[in-house]
Coordinates of C-alpha atoms in Angstrom, one line a residue:
Chain A
M1 CA 47.2 -13.3 3.7
S2 CA 50.6 -13.1 2.4
N3 CA 52.1 -15.4 4.2
R4 CA 49.8 -17.7 2.7
N5 CA 50.5 -17.3 -0.6
T6 CA 54.1 -17.2 -0.1
I7 CA 53.1 -20.9 1.5
I8 CA 51.4 -21.7 -1.8
S9 CA 53.5 -20.5 -4.3
A10 CA 56.4 -21.3 -2.2
N11 CA 55.3 -25.0 -2.8
G12 CA 53.9 -24.1 -6.4
T13 CA 55.7 -26.8 -8.5
E14 CA 54.5 -29.5 -6.0
M15 CA 51.2 -28.5 -5.5
F16 CA 50.4 -30.5 -9.2
S17 CA 52.7 -33.8 -8.8
P18 CA 50.4 -36.8 -7.7
P19 CA 50.8 -36.7 -3.9
S20 CA 52.6 -39.7 -2.9
N21 CA 49.7 -41.3 -0.6
V22 CA 46.7 -41.9 -3.3
L23 CA 43.9 -43.3 -1.7
I24 CA 40.8 -43.2 -4.9
P25 CA 38.8 -46.6 -5.5
T26 CA 39.5 -47.8 -8.5
R27 CA 36.4 -46.3 -10.1
D28 CA 37.7 -43.0 -9.8
E29 CA 41.5 -43.8 -10.7
G30 CA 43.0 -41.7 -13.5
K31 CA 40.3 -38.9 -12.5
Q32 CA 41.3 -35.8 -11.0
P33 CA 40.3 -36.0 -7.6
V34 CA 37.8 -33.8 -6.0
L35 CA 39.6 -32.4 -3.3
D36 CA 43.1 -32.4 -3.0
V37 CA 44.5 -31.1 0.3
R38 CA 48.1 -30.8 0.9
G39 CA 50.0 -30.4 4.5
L40 CA 46.7 -28.9 5.9
G41 CA 47.2 -27.2 9.5
I42 CA 46.3 -24.5 12.0
D43 CA 47.7 -23.9 15.5
F44 CA 45.5 -22.0 17.9
G45 CA 47.6 -20.0 19.8
G46 CA 50.5 -22.2 20.8
L47 CA 48.4 -25.2 19.9
R48 CA 48.7 -27.2 16.7
A49 CA 45.2 -28.2 16.3
V50 CA 45.8 -30.0 12.7
D51 CA 48.5 -30.9 11.5
E52 CA 49.8 -32.1 7.9
F53 CA 46.4 -33.1 6.8
T54 CA 47.0 -34.5 3.3
I55 CA 44.2 -36.4 1.3
T56 CA 43.0 -37.1 -1.7
V57 CA 39.2 -37.9 -2.5
G58 CA 37.9 -39.1 -6.0
P59 CA 35.1 -37.4 -7.7
T60 CA 32.7 -40.4 -6.5
E61 CA 34.4 -41.5 -3.0
I62 CA 32.5 -42.0 0.2
A63 CA 35.7 -41.2 2.2
G64 CA 36.1 -41.6 6.6
L65 CA 37.5 -39.5 9.3
I66 CA 37.7 -40.9 11.9
G67 CA 39.2 -40.7 15.0
P68 CA 38.9 -40.2 19.1
N69 CA 37.5 -37.5 20.9
G70 CA 38.9 -33.6 20.5
A71 CA 41.6 -35.6 17.1
G72 CA 40.4 -32.7 15.7
K73 CA 38.0 -34.1 13.2
T74 CA 35.5 -31.4 13.1
T75 CA 38.1 -29.0 12.7
V76 CA 39.0 -30.4 9.4
F77 CA 35.7 -30.0 8.1
N78 CA 36.3 -25.9 9.3
L79 CA 38.7 -25.3 7.3
L80 CA 37.8 -27.1 4.3
T81 CA 34.9 -25.1 4.6
N82 CA 36.5 -22.0 5.6
V83 CA 35.2 -21.0 8.5
Y84 CA 39.0 -21.1 10.0
K85 CA 41.8 -19.7 8.2
P86 CA 44.7 -22.9 7.7
T87 CA 47.9 -21.4 9.0
R88 CA 49.6 -23.5 6.5
G89 CA 48.3 -26.1 3.4
A90 CA 46.8 -25.9 0.7
I91 CA 43.3 -26.8 -1.0
L92 CA 42.2 -27.8 -4.0
L93 CA 38.9 -28.2 -4.6
D94 CA 38.4 -30.0 -8.7
G95 CA 42.1 -28.1 -9.0
H96 CA 41.3 -24.7 -8.1
P97 CA 42.6 -23.6 -4.5
T98 CA 39.9 -22.1 -1.8
A99 CA 42.3 -20.6 -0.4
G100 CA 41.1 -16.5 0.6
K101 CA 37.9 -17.1 -0.2
T102 CA 34.9 -17.0 1.7
V103 CA 32.0 -19.3 3.5
A104 CA 29.6 -18.7 1.2
Q105 CA 32.1 -19.1 -1.6
V106 CA 33.5 -22.0 -1.4
N107 CA 30.1 -23.3 -0.6
R108 CA 29.2 -22.6 -4.4
M109 CA 32.5 -23.6 -5.5
G110 CA 30.9 -27.0 -4.0
I111 CA 31.5 -27.7 -1.2
A112 CA 28.7 -28.6 1.2
R113 CA 28.5 -29.6 4.5
T114 CA 26.1 -30.4 7.3
F115 CA 27.1 -29.6 11.2
Q116 CA 27.6 -31.9 14.1
N117 CA 25.4 -29.7 16.3
I118 CA 22.3 -29.8 13.9
R119 CA 22.3 -25.8 12.6
L120 CA 18.7 -26.1 10.4
F121 CA 16.2 -22.7 10.1
D122 CA 14.5 -23.3 13.0
Q123 CA 11.4 -21.0 12.7
M124 CA 11.6 -22.4 9.0
T125 CA 9.6 -24.5 6.8
V126 CA 10.8 -27.4 6.0
L127 CA 10.3 -26.6 2.6
D128 CA 12.0 -23.0 2.4
N129 CA 15.5 -24.9 4.4
V130 CA 16.0 -26.5 1.6
R131 CA 15.1 -24.2 -0.7
V132 CA 17.1 -21.6 1.1
G133 CA 20.3 -24.1 0.5
M134 CA 19.2 -24.1 -3.5
G135 CA 19.7 -19.8 -3.3
N136 CA 22.8 -19.6 -5.8
N137 CA 21.1 -22.0 -8.6
I138 CA 17.9 -20.3 -8.9
H139 CA 18.3 -16.6 -10.3
C140 CA 15.8 -14.1 -9.4
N141 CA 17.2 -10.6 -8.2
F142 CA 15.9 -8.1 -6.4
A143 CA 13.8 -6.4 -8.3
E144 CA 12.5 -9.5 -10.3
S145 CA 11.1 -10.3 -6.4
F146 CA 9.9 -7.1 -5.4
L147 CA 7.5 -6.9 -8.2
R148 CA 6.9 -10.1 -8.5
L149 CA 7.8 -9.6 -12.5
P150 CA 7.2 -14.0 -14.4
R151 CA 10.7 -14.5 -13.1
H152 CA 10.1 -14.3 -9.4
F153 CA 7.3 -17.0 -10.2
K154 CA 9.2 -19.2 -11.8
A155 CA 12.1 -19.4 -9.7
E156 CA 9.3 -19.9 -7.0
K157 CA 7.8 -22.7 -8.7
R158 CA 10.9 -23.9 -10.1
S159 CA 12.5 -23.9 -6.2
T160 CA 9.5 -25.7 -4.7
E161 CA 9.3 -28.7 -7.8
R162 CA 13.4 -29.1 -6.7
A163 CA 12.6 -29.3 -3.2
L164 CA 10.1 -31.5 -3.0
E165 CA 11.7 -34.0 -5.9
L166 CA 15.0 -33.4 -2.9
L167 CA 13.0 -34.4 0.3
S168 CA 11.6 -37.4 -1.7
I169 CA 15.3 -38.7 -0.7
F170 CA 13.9 -39.5 2.9
N171 CA 10.7 -39.4 2.1
M172 CA 9.6 -36.3 3.9
E173 CA 7.8 -34.6 1.1
S174 CA 4.6 -35.1 3.6
E175 CA 6.6 -32.8 6.2
A176 CA 7.2 -30.3 3.4
Y177 CA 4.9 -27.5 5.5
T178 CA 6.4 -28.4 9.2
L179 CA 8.6 -26.1 11.1
A180 CA 12.5 -27.7 10.6
G181 CA 12.5 -27.1 14.7
N182 CA 9.8 -29.1 15.0
L183 CA 10.9 -32.1 13.5
P184 CA 12.1 -35.0 15.4
Y185 CA 16.2 -35.3 15.9
G186 CA 16.7 -37.6 13.1
A187 CA 14.3 -35.6 10.7
Q188 CA 16.0 -33.2 11.2
R189 CA 19.3 -34.1 10.7
R190 CA 18.3 -35.7 7.3
L191 CA 17.4 -32.3 6.4
E192 CA 20.2 -30.5 6.7
I193 CA 22.2 -33.6 4.2
I194 CA 18.9 -32.5 1.9
R195 CA 19.8 -28.4 2.8
A196 CA 23.6 -29.1 1.7
L197 CA 22.8 -31.1 -1.3
A198 CA 20.1 -28.7 -2.7
T199 CA 23.5 -26.3 -2.9
E200 CA 24.4 -28.8 -5.8
P201 CA 28.0 -30.0 -4.3
K202 CA 30.3 -31.6 -5.8
V203 CA 31.5 -32.9 -2.3
L204 CA 29.4 -33.5 0.5
L205 CA 31.1 -32.9 4.3
L206 CA 28.5 -34.8 6.8
D207 CA 29.5 -34.4 10.2
E208 CA 28.5 -37.4 12.5
P209 CA 25.7 -37.9 10.2
A210 CA 24.4 -40.7 13.0
A211 CA 25.1 -39.5 15.7
G212 CA 22.0 -40.3 18.4
M213 CA 20.2 -42.9 15.8
N214 CA 18.7 -46.1 16.7
P215 CA 20.6 -48.7 14.2
S216 CA 18.1 -49.3 11.7
E217 CA 17.9 -45.9 11.4
T218 CA 21.5 -46.0 11.1
V219 CA 21.2 -48.1 8.3
A220 CA 18.9 -47.1 6.3
L221 CA 21.2 -44.4 6.3
M222 CA 24.2 -46.5 4.8
E223 CA 21.9 -46.7 2.2
S224 CA 20.9 -43.0 1.8
I225 CA 24.6 -41.9 1.7
R226 CA 25.5 -45.2 -1.0
S227 CA 22.1 -44.1 -3.3
I228 CA 23.4 -40.2 -2.8
R229 CA 26.1 -41.2 -4.4
D230 CA 25.4 -42.9 -7.0
T231 CA 21.9 -40.6 -8.4
F232 CA 24.1 -36.9 -7.2
G233 CA 27.7 -38.7 -8.8
I234 CA 28.8 -36.8 -6.0
A235 CA 32.3 -37.4 -3.4
I236 CA 31.1 -37.7 0.1
M237 CA 33.5 -37.5 3.2
L238 CA 31.5 -38.3 6.8
I239 CA 33.0 -38.0 10.7
E240 CA 31.5 -40.8 12.0
H241 CA 32.1 -42.6 15.5
D242 CA 29.4 -45.3 14.4
M243 CA 32.3 -47.9 13.2
N244 CA 29.3 -50.1 11.8
L245 CA 28.3 -47.7 9.6
V246 CA 31.7 -46.0 8.7
M247 CA 33.3 -49.8 7.8
G248 CA 30.6 -50.6 6.0
V249 CA 29.9 -47.3 3.5
C250 CA 33.5 -45.9 3.3
E251 CA 35.8 -46.7 0.7
G252 CA 39.0 -44.9 1.9
I253 CA 38.9 -43.8 5.3
A254 CA 41.7 -41.3 7.4
V255 CA 42.4 -41.4 11.1
L256 CA 43.3 -38.6 12.4
N257 CA 44.7 -38.7 16.4
F258 CA 45.7 -35.9 17.8
G259 CA 45.1 -33.3 14.7
K260 CA 47.6 -35.6 13.1
L261 CA 46.9 -38.6 10.2
I262 CA 47.6 -41.5 11.4
A263 CA 46.5 -44.2 9.3
K264 CA 45.3 -44.4 5.8
G265 CA 43.8 -46.7 4.2
T266 CA 40.8 -49.1 3.3
P267 CA 38.5 -50.2 5.6
D268 CA 39.4 -53.8 6.3
Q269 CA 43.2 -52.4 6.5
I270 CA 42.3 -49.8 9.1
K271 CA 40.5 -52.1 11.6
N272 CA 44.3 -54.0 11.1
N273 CA 46.5 -51.1 11.3
E274 CA 47.9 -51.4 15.0
A275 CA 48.4 -47.2 15.4
V276 CA 44.7 -46.9 15.2
I277 CA 44.0 -49.2 18.1
E278 CA 46.8 -48.2 19.6
A279 CA 44.5 -44.7 19.7
Y280 CA 41.1 -45.4 20.6
L281 CA 41.3 -48.4 22.3
G282 CA 45.4 -47.1 24.4
R283 CA 48.2 -49.9 24.5
Q284 CA 48.6 -52.8 26.1
E285 CA 51.3 -52.7 27.8
K286 CA 53.4 -56.0 27.5
K287 CA 52.9 -58.6 31.8
E288 CA 56.0 -59.5 32.7
A289 CA 55.5 -63.4 33.3
Chain B
M1 CA 0.4 -29.2 -0.6
K2 CA -1.8 -26.7 -2.7
N3 CA -3.7 -25.6 0.3
M4 CA -0.6 -25.3 2.4
L5 CA 1.2 -23.3 -0.2
S6 CA -1.9 -20.4 -0.2
K7 CA -2.5 -20.6 3.1
I8 CA 1.4 -18.6 3.7
N9 CA -0.2 -16.5 0.6
R10 CA -3.3 -16.1 2.6
K11 CA -1.8 -14.4 5.3
D12 CA -0.6 -11.7 3.3
A13 CA -4.1 -11.1 1.8
L14 CA -5.8 -10.8 5.2
T15 CA -2.8 -8.1 6.3
L16 CA -3.8 -6.6 2.5
G17 CA -7.6 -6.9 3.2
V18 CA -6.8 -5.2 6.7
L19 CA -5.0 -2.0 5.3
V20 CA -7.3 -1.9 2.1
A21 CA -10.8 -1.9 4.7
M22 CA -8.9 0.8 7.5
F23 CA -8.5 2.8 4.2
L24 CA -12.0 2.6 3.3
V25 CA -13.2 3.2 6.7
F26 CA -10.8 6.0 7.0
F27 CA -11.9 7.7 3.8
V28 CA -15.7 7.5 4.7
V29 CA -15.4 8.6 8.0
L30 CA -13.7 12.1 6.7
S31 CA -15.2 12.2 3.6
T32 CA -18.5 12.8 5.3
G33 CA -17.5 14.4 8.1
M34 CA -18.7 11.7 10.9
A35 CA -15.4 12.2 11.8
S36 CA -13.9 14.1 15.4
N37 CA -11.3 16.4 15.3
Q38 CA -9.4 13.7 17.6
L39 CA -9.8 11.5 15.4
K40 CA -9.4 13.3 12.3
N41 CA -5.7 13.9 14.1
M42 CA -4.8 10.1 14.4
I43 CA -5.5 8.9 11.3
I44 CA -2.4 10.0 9.1
P45 CA -0.3 9.2 12.4
M46 CA -1.8 6.0 12.5
S47 CA -1.0 5.5 9.1
Y48 CA 2.6 6.6 9.0
Y49 CA 3.2 4.2 12.3
I50 CA 2.4 1.6 10.9
L51 CA 4.4 2.0 7.7
L52 CA 6.9 2.4 10.3
A53 CA 6.4 -0.6 12.3
I54 CA 6.7 -2.8 9.0
S55 CA 10.3 -1.6 8.0
L56 CA 10.9 -2.2 11.3
N57 CA 9.9 -5.7 11.4
L58 CA 11.9 -6.5 8.6
M59 CA 15.0 -5.2 10.3
V60 CA 13.4 -6.9 14.6
G61 CA 11.5 -9.6 12.8
V62 CA 13.0 -11.2 9.6
L63 CA 16.8 -10.1 9.7
G64 CA 16.6 -10.3 13.4
E65 CA 18.8 -7.4 14.1
L66 CA 17.8 -5.3 16.4
S67 CA 17.4 -2.1 15.6
L68 CA 16.9 1.6 18.4
G69 CA 17.0 4.2 15.6
H70 CA 14.8 3.7 13.6
A71 CA 12.8 7.0 14.4
G72 CA 16.8 8.6 13.3
F73 CA 16.1 7.2 9.9
M74 CA 12.8 8.2 10.1
S75 CA 13.8 11.8 10.5
V76 CA 16.6 11.6 7.7
G77 CA 13.5 11.0 5.5
A78 CA 11.5 14.1 6.7
Y79 CA 13.5 16.1 6.8
V80 CA 15.2 15.8 3.4
G81 CA 11.8 14.7 1.7
C82 CA 10.2 17.5 3.2
Y83 CA 13.2 20.0 2.5
V84 CA 13.3 19.7 -1.3
A85 CA 9.0 20.0 -0.8
V86 CA 9.7 23.2 0.9
T87 CA 12.0 24.1 -2.0
L88 CA 9.7 22.6 -5.1
V89 CA 7.5 25.2 -3.8
E90 CA 8.6 28.3 -2.9
K91 CA 9.8 27.5 -6.7
Y92 CA 6.8 26.9 -8.3
P93 CA 4.0 28.1 -6.2
S94 CA 1.0 26.7 -7.8
M95 CA 2.9 23.3 -7.7
P96 CA 0.2 21.1 -6.8
L97 CA 0.7 17.7 -4.1
A98 CA 0.3 15.4 -6.4
A99 CA 3.8 15.9 -7.6
Y100 CA 6.0 17.4 -5.1
L101 CA 5.1 14.8 -2.5
P102 CA 5.6 11.8 -4.3
I103 CA 9.3 13.8 -5.6
A104 CA 9.8 14.0 -1.4
M105 CA 9.2 10.8 -0.8
V106 CA 11.5 9.0 -3.0
I107 CA 14.6 11.9 -2.4
G108 CA 13.4 11.5 1.7
G109 CA 13.7 7.0 1.4
L110 CA 16.2 7.2 -1.0
A111 CA 18.2 10.1 1.7
A112 CA 17.0 7.9 4.7
A113 CA 18.4 4.9 2.5
A114 CA 21.6 5.8 2.5
F115 CA 21.7 6.5 5.6
G116 CA 20.8 3.2 6.4
V117 CA 23.4 1.0 4.4
I118 CA 26.4 3.6 6.2
I119 CA 24.5 2.6 9.4
G120 CA 24.7 -1.4 7.8
I121 CA 28.2 -1.6 7.3
P122 CA 30.0 -0.9 10.2
A123 CA 27.2 -2.8 11.9
L124 CA 28.3 -6.3 10.2
R125 CA 31.3 -5.7 12.7
V126 CA 28.5 -5.8 15.9
K127 CA 25.7 -8.3 16.8
G128 CA 22.6 -7.8 19.4
D129 CA 22.6 -5.9 22.2
Y130 CA 25.7 -3.3 20.5
L131 CA 24.5 -3.2 17.4
A132 CA 21.4 -1.9 19.3
I133 CA 23.8 0.4 20.9
V134 CA 25.1 1.3 17.4
T135 CA 21.9 2.3 16.1
L136 CA 20.7 4.0 19.4
A137 CA 23.4 6.1 18.7
F138 CA 22.5 6.1 14.9
G139 CA 19.2 8.4 16.2
E140 CA 20.7 10.8 18.9
I141 CA 23.5 11.5 16.9
V142 CA 21.3 12.6 14.0
R143 CA 18.7 14.3 15.8
T144 CA 21.9 16.3 17.3
L145 CA 23.3 17.3 13.6
V146 CA 19.6 18.6 12.8
Q147 CA 18.8 20.7 15.5
N148 CA 23.1 22.1 15.1
M149 CA 21.8 22.8 11.4
S150 CA 20.4 26.2 9.6
V151 CA 19.5 24.9 6.3
F152 CA 16.9 22.5 8.4
G153 CA 15.6 25.0 10.9
G154 CA 17.9 24.6 14.1
A155 CA 16.2 23.8 17.2
L156 CA 13.2 26.3 16.2
G157 CA 12.9 22.9 12.9
L158 CA 11.5 23.1 10.3
D159 CA 8.7 24.4 8.4
T160 CA 5.9 22.8 6.1
G161 CA 3.3 25.1 6.5
D162 CA 3.8 25.5 2.7
I163 CA 3.2 22.0 2.1
R164 CA 1.1 20.8 4.1
P165 CA -2.7 20.9 2.5
K166 CA -5.4 22.5 3.9
N167 CA -8.3 20.5 5.2
T168 CA -4.8 18.3 5.6
A169 CA -6.2 14.4 6.8
L170 CA -9.3 13.9 4.1
T171 CA -6.5 15.5 1.1
L172 CA -3.2 13.5 1.8
L173 CA -5.2 10.3 2.9
P174 CA -5.5 9.0 -0.6
F175 CA -1.7 9.3 -1.6
T176 CA -0.9 8.2 2.0
A177 CA -3.1 5.3 1.8
A178 CA -1.5 4.4 -1.7
V179 CA 2.0 4.9 0.0
V180 CA 1.4 2.5 2.8
I181 CA -0.7 -0.4 0.3
L182 CA 2.0 -0.4 -2.2
S183 CA 4.7 -0.7 0.7
A184 CA 3.2 -3.2 3.0
I185 CA 2.9 -5.1 -1.0
L186 CA 6.4 -5.0 -1.4
I187 CA 8.0 -5.5 1.5
M188 CA 5.6 -8.7 1.7
N189 CA 6.2 -9.6 -1.4
L190 CA 10.4 -9.8 -0.3
V191 CA 9.8 -11.7 2.4
R192 CA 8.7 -14.5 0.3
S193 CA 10.3 -15.0 -2.0
K194 CA 13.9 -16.7 -2.5
H195 CA 15.9 -13.6 -1.0
G196 CA 13.3 -13.2 2.6
R197 CA 14.4 -16.9 2.7
S198 CA 18.0 -16.0 2.7
I199 CA 17.6 -12.9 5.4
M200 CA 15.8 -15.2 7.4
A201 CA 18.0 -17.8 7.1
I202 CA 20.5 -15.9 8.6
R203 CA 18.3 -14.2 11.5
D204 CA 17.7 -18.0 12.0
N205 CA 20.6 -19.6 11.5
R206 CA 23.6 -17.4 10.6
I207 CA 26.7 -20.1 10.3
A208 CA 24.0 -22.5 8.4
A209 CA 23.6 -19.5 5.7
E210 CA 26.6 -19.0 4.6
A211 CA 27.6 -22.2 4.8
C212 CA 24.4 -22.2 1.9
G213 CA 26.2 -19.8 -0.8
I214 CA 24.5 -16.7 0.9
N215 CA 26.3 -13.7 1.5
V216 CA 25.1 -12.6 4.6
N217 CA 27.4 -9.3 4.2
F218 CA 25.4 -8.2 1.7
Y219 CA 21.8 -8.9 2.5
K220 CA 22.4 -7.7 6.3
V221 CA 23.4 -4.0 4.1
A222 CA 20.6 -4.4 2.0
V223 CA 17.6 -5.3 4.4
F224 CA 19.2 -2.0 6.4
G225 CA 18.4 0.3 3.3
I226 CA 15.3 -1.4 2.7
S227 CA 14.2 -0.8 6.1
A228 CA 15.0 2.3 6.6
F229 CA 14.5 3.9 2.5
F230 CA 10.3 2.9 4.3
A231 CA 11.2 4.9 7.5
G232 CA 12.3 8.1 5.5
V233 CA 8.7 7.5 3.5
A234 CA 7.0 7.2 6.9
G235 CA 8.6 11.1 7.8
V236 CA 8.0 12.5 4.4
L237 CA 4.9 11.5 5.6
Y238 CA 4.9 13.1 9.0
G239 CA 6.6 16.1 8.1
H240 CA 3.2 16.7 5.1
N241 CA 0.8 16.4 8.7
F242 CA 2.4 19.1 10.7
T243 CA 3.4 22.5 10.3
I244 CA 6.7 22.5 11.5
I245 CA 9.3 18.9 12.1
K246 CA 11.3 19.6 15.2
P247 CA 14.1 17.3 15.9
E248 CA 13.7 16.3 18.6
T249 CA 10.2 14.6 18.3
F250 CA 12.6 11.6 16.5
G251 CA 14.2 11.5 20.3
F252 CA 15.0 7.6 21.4
N253 CA 11.3 7.1 23.1
M254 CA 10.0 7.4 18.9
S255 CA 12.4 4.8 17.9
I256 CA 11.1 3.0 21.4
E257 CA 7.5 3.2 20.8
I258 CA 8.1 1.6 17.1
L259 CA 9.7 -1.4 18.5
V260 CA 7.4 -1.7 21.4
M261 CA 5.0 -2.1 18.3
V262 CA 7.0 -4.5 16.3
V263 CA 7.2 -6.4 19.1
L264 CA 4.0 -7.1 20.4
G265 CA 2.6 -7.3 17.1
G266 CA 4.6 -9.8 17.2
M267 CA 7.9 -10.5 15.5
G268 CA 7.9 -12.5 12.1
S269 CA 7.6 -12.4 8.8
N270 CA 3.6 -11.8 9.2
M271 CA 3.0 -8.9 8.7
L272 CA -0.7 -7.8 10.4
G273 CA 0.9 -8.0 13.7
S274 CA 2.2 -4.8 13.1
V275 CA 0.3 -3.7 11.0
V276 CA -3.0 -3.9 14.0
A277 CA -0.1 -3.3 17.0
A278 CA 0.7 -0.2 15.4
V279 CA -3.0 1.4 15.3
V280 CA -4.1 0.0 18.7
L281 CA -0.5 1.5 20.5
T282 CA -1.1 4.7 17.9
V283 CA -4.7 5.6 19.6
L284 CA -4.5 4.1 22.9
P285 CA -2.4 7.2 24.2
E286 CA -5.3 9.5 22.5
I287 CA -7.7 7.7 24.5
L288 CA -6.1 8.2 27.7
R289 CA -6.2 11.6 27.6
D290 CA -9.6 11.5 29.5
F291 CA -7.6 10.5 32.8
Q292 CA -5.3 12.6 32.8
D293 CA -2.5 11.9 34.8
Y294 CA -2.7 8.3 34.5
R295 CA -2.7 8.2 30.8
M296 CA 1.2 7.0 31.1
L297 CA 0.3 4.2 34.2
I298 CA -2.8 3.1 32.3
Y299 CA -1.1 3.2 29.3
S300 CA 1.8 1.2 30.6
V301 CA -0.1 -1.6 32.9
M302 CA -1.7 -1.8 28.8
L303 CA 1.1 -2.7 27.8
V304 CA 2.4 -5.5 30.0
L305 CA -0.8 -6.6 30.0
I306 CA -0.8 -7.2 25.9
M307 CA 2.6 -8.1 26.1
L308 CA 1.3 -11.1 28.2
F309 CA -1.5 -12.0 26.6
T310 CA 0.2 -12.5 23.1
S311 CA 3.7 -14.3 24.6
A312 CA 2.8 -15.6 28.0
P313 CA 2.4 -19.6 28.0
A314 CA -0.3 -20.2 30.3
F315 CA -2.7 -17.8 28.3
A316 CA -2.0 -19.9 25.1
G317 CA -5.2 -22.2 26.1
I318 CA -7.2 -18.7 25.3
R319 CA -4.9 -17.4 22.6
E320 CA -5.6 -20.3 20.7
R321 CA -9.5 -20.8 21.4
L322 CA -9.6 -16.7 20.0
S323 CA -7.9 -17.5 16.6
L324 CA -9.0 -17.6 13.9
G325 CA -8.2 -20.9 13.0
F326 CA -10.2 -22.3 16.0
I327 CA -13.0 -20.1 15.2
K328 CA -13.7 -21.3 11.7
E329 CA -13.1 -25.2 12.7
K330 CA -16.1 -24.7 15.7
L331 CA -18.0 -22.8 13.0
T332 CA -17.4 -25.9 10.6
A333 CA -17.9 -28.6 13.0
K334 CA -20.7 -26.9 14.0
K335 CA -22.3 -26.6 10.8
K336 CA -21.1 -30.7 9.9
A337 CA -22.8 -31.3 13.5
K338 CA -26.1 -29.3 11.8
K339 CA -26.2 -31.3 8.4
K340 CA -25.8 -34.5 10.4
S341 CA -28.1 -33.5 12.2
K342 CA -30.4 -32.6 9.4
E343 CA -29.7 -36.5 7.6
G344 CA -30.9 -37.8 10.5
D345 CA -33.7 -36.3 11.0
G346 CA -34.3 -37.1 7.6
A347 CA -34.2 -40.3 7.8

């Protein structure tokens, strides 16, 4: 822990100056980036799983994180949410460092996420899954729920209403009382997004939201991602292998390969970037004539 | 939508209804003298086993942590609470049961809750089987400690003859009923609240719960404390029902017995199962006394059968046909059919 603090303080002066490689949509220009990640890295034993990961995400940006399998994309998400403690570097969320915070505290600071392998509360209803996410924003202490004081009912009512409202984003109100574990796959993915939104985040991290969805579902998901950004005014960062979705919805894309950033840019820049093409398809050997 | 909401609460209402009805029957049976001696001796144990099963269900079914030390928490409550009661009665011999029993329950419960928290903190670092072993060890440690504490009478046990009321079952029944029903209400209130949802979220997926901003450690320790509190209260009831509290009563066997009730009754947010299982499993061994040598054999065979019946997929069809919802559906269907045929006659 102390080791990390020294790293931060050593770079302290440099920390708050604008980073060299800023990639923020024009809409968010001049605003403080909601996510400012500097030189993030983690080692697993001798393996540098992620190294020198530096990005900024604007307050209403839709950012993409892509890369071949095993590039370290999910590791980056785990670092951002403090599931892993970074070996190097710092994360500033809305200007506040997240170092030393627990996973739950980071969530309360404003980072919510979904998981690559769906993690729902299977034995609970869809509605309750969403209401769990709202835990931090409805207030009612132990004694109040034990004795069913008025605040308990107020909290229950408010959270139910809000949860149904959130469920309506994906038209899932009719399934509010099904067990989450019994939902079809696509609906489970959508429920995870709603649950994450229920925590009222500033940044929403989506780990392969379109995995297992058919093309028409993916198109619908793209629309939803945009409308979530517009209605909630939050930043969204997503990991995705479906290039149609990434190129269609993301404003800035970062490409990771072997734990290192190999490119950052707009969808068009990324599409034509040689390093990216090489990472995905391999180098094309020039045939000797 | 509203229907579904009230349906969830209806489960709790049913549990409460069953409890109230049961205690009313007990009261009538006891006060009219209809009860056999055998039944008389079973009523209070049944009640504290209900309390134990519900509180353990909070830990095992709602939080999802296996505990094999529930008897340990119970014994802490029994010894501390009854010790307080004995001292009170010694000092103020005229003190009525209605005064010292509640005091004993609160103090016994709090003492057990303190132990629950103490066990809960190291238990944060271990999960599943390992936690089960920690709690098992706790139960054994408490038993051995008490056996060697002269304050609590050592291996001879704590003499509770002075605090045990005359006509025990009937005198204790109103207090027992009040405590069991109140505890059931409190626990069910907790389960159906924001906090209950957080606890169940930890059970279903710890990592996702953390990512949703839930302080997992806090809730785990809190549930250990709350569950132990009610076990302690049950222990105080136990102490008032017998003339002596012996340390060896609260052994591993008792913890397992409570766990069996919870498992057979169905783990989870519905407490009715625990209540029914607690009653059945307290009565069953007593009824089987007539079979002498084969008693434990029949008891265990029946446990296996109940387990098969409640959870084996092969019996799913039969279970469904016996469920309340199905019976109700059939009844309404019959009514509708009757109505239709009547309408048909009229036409």
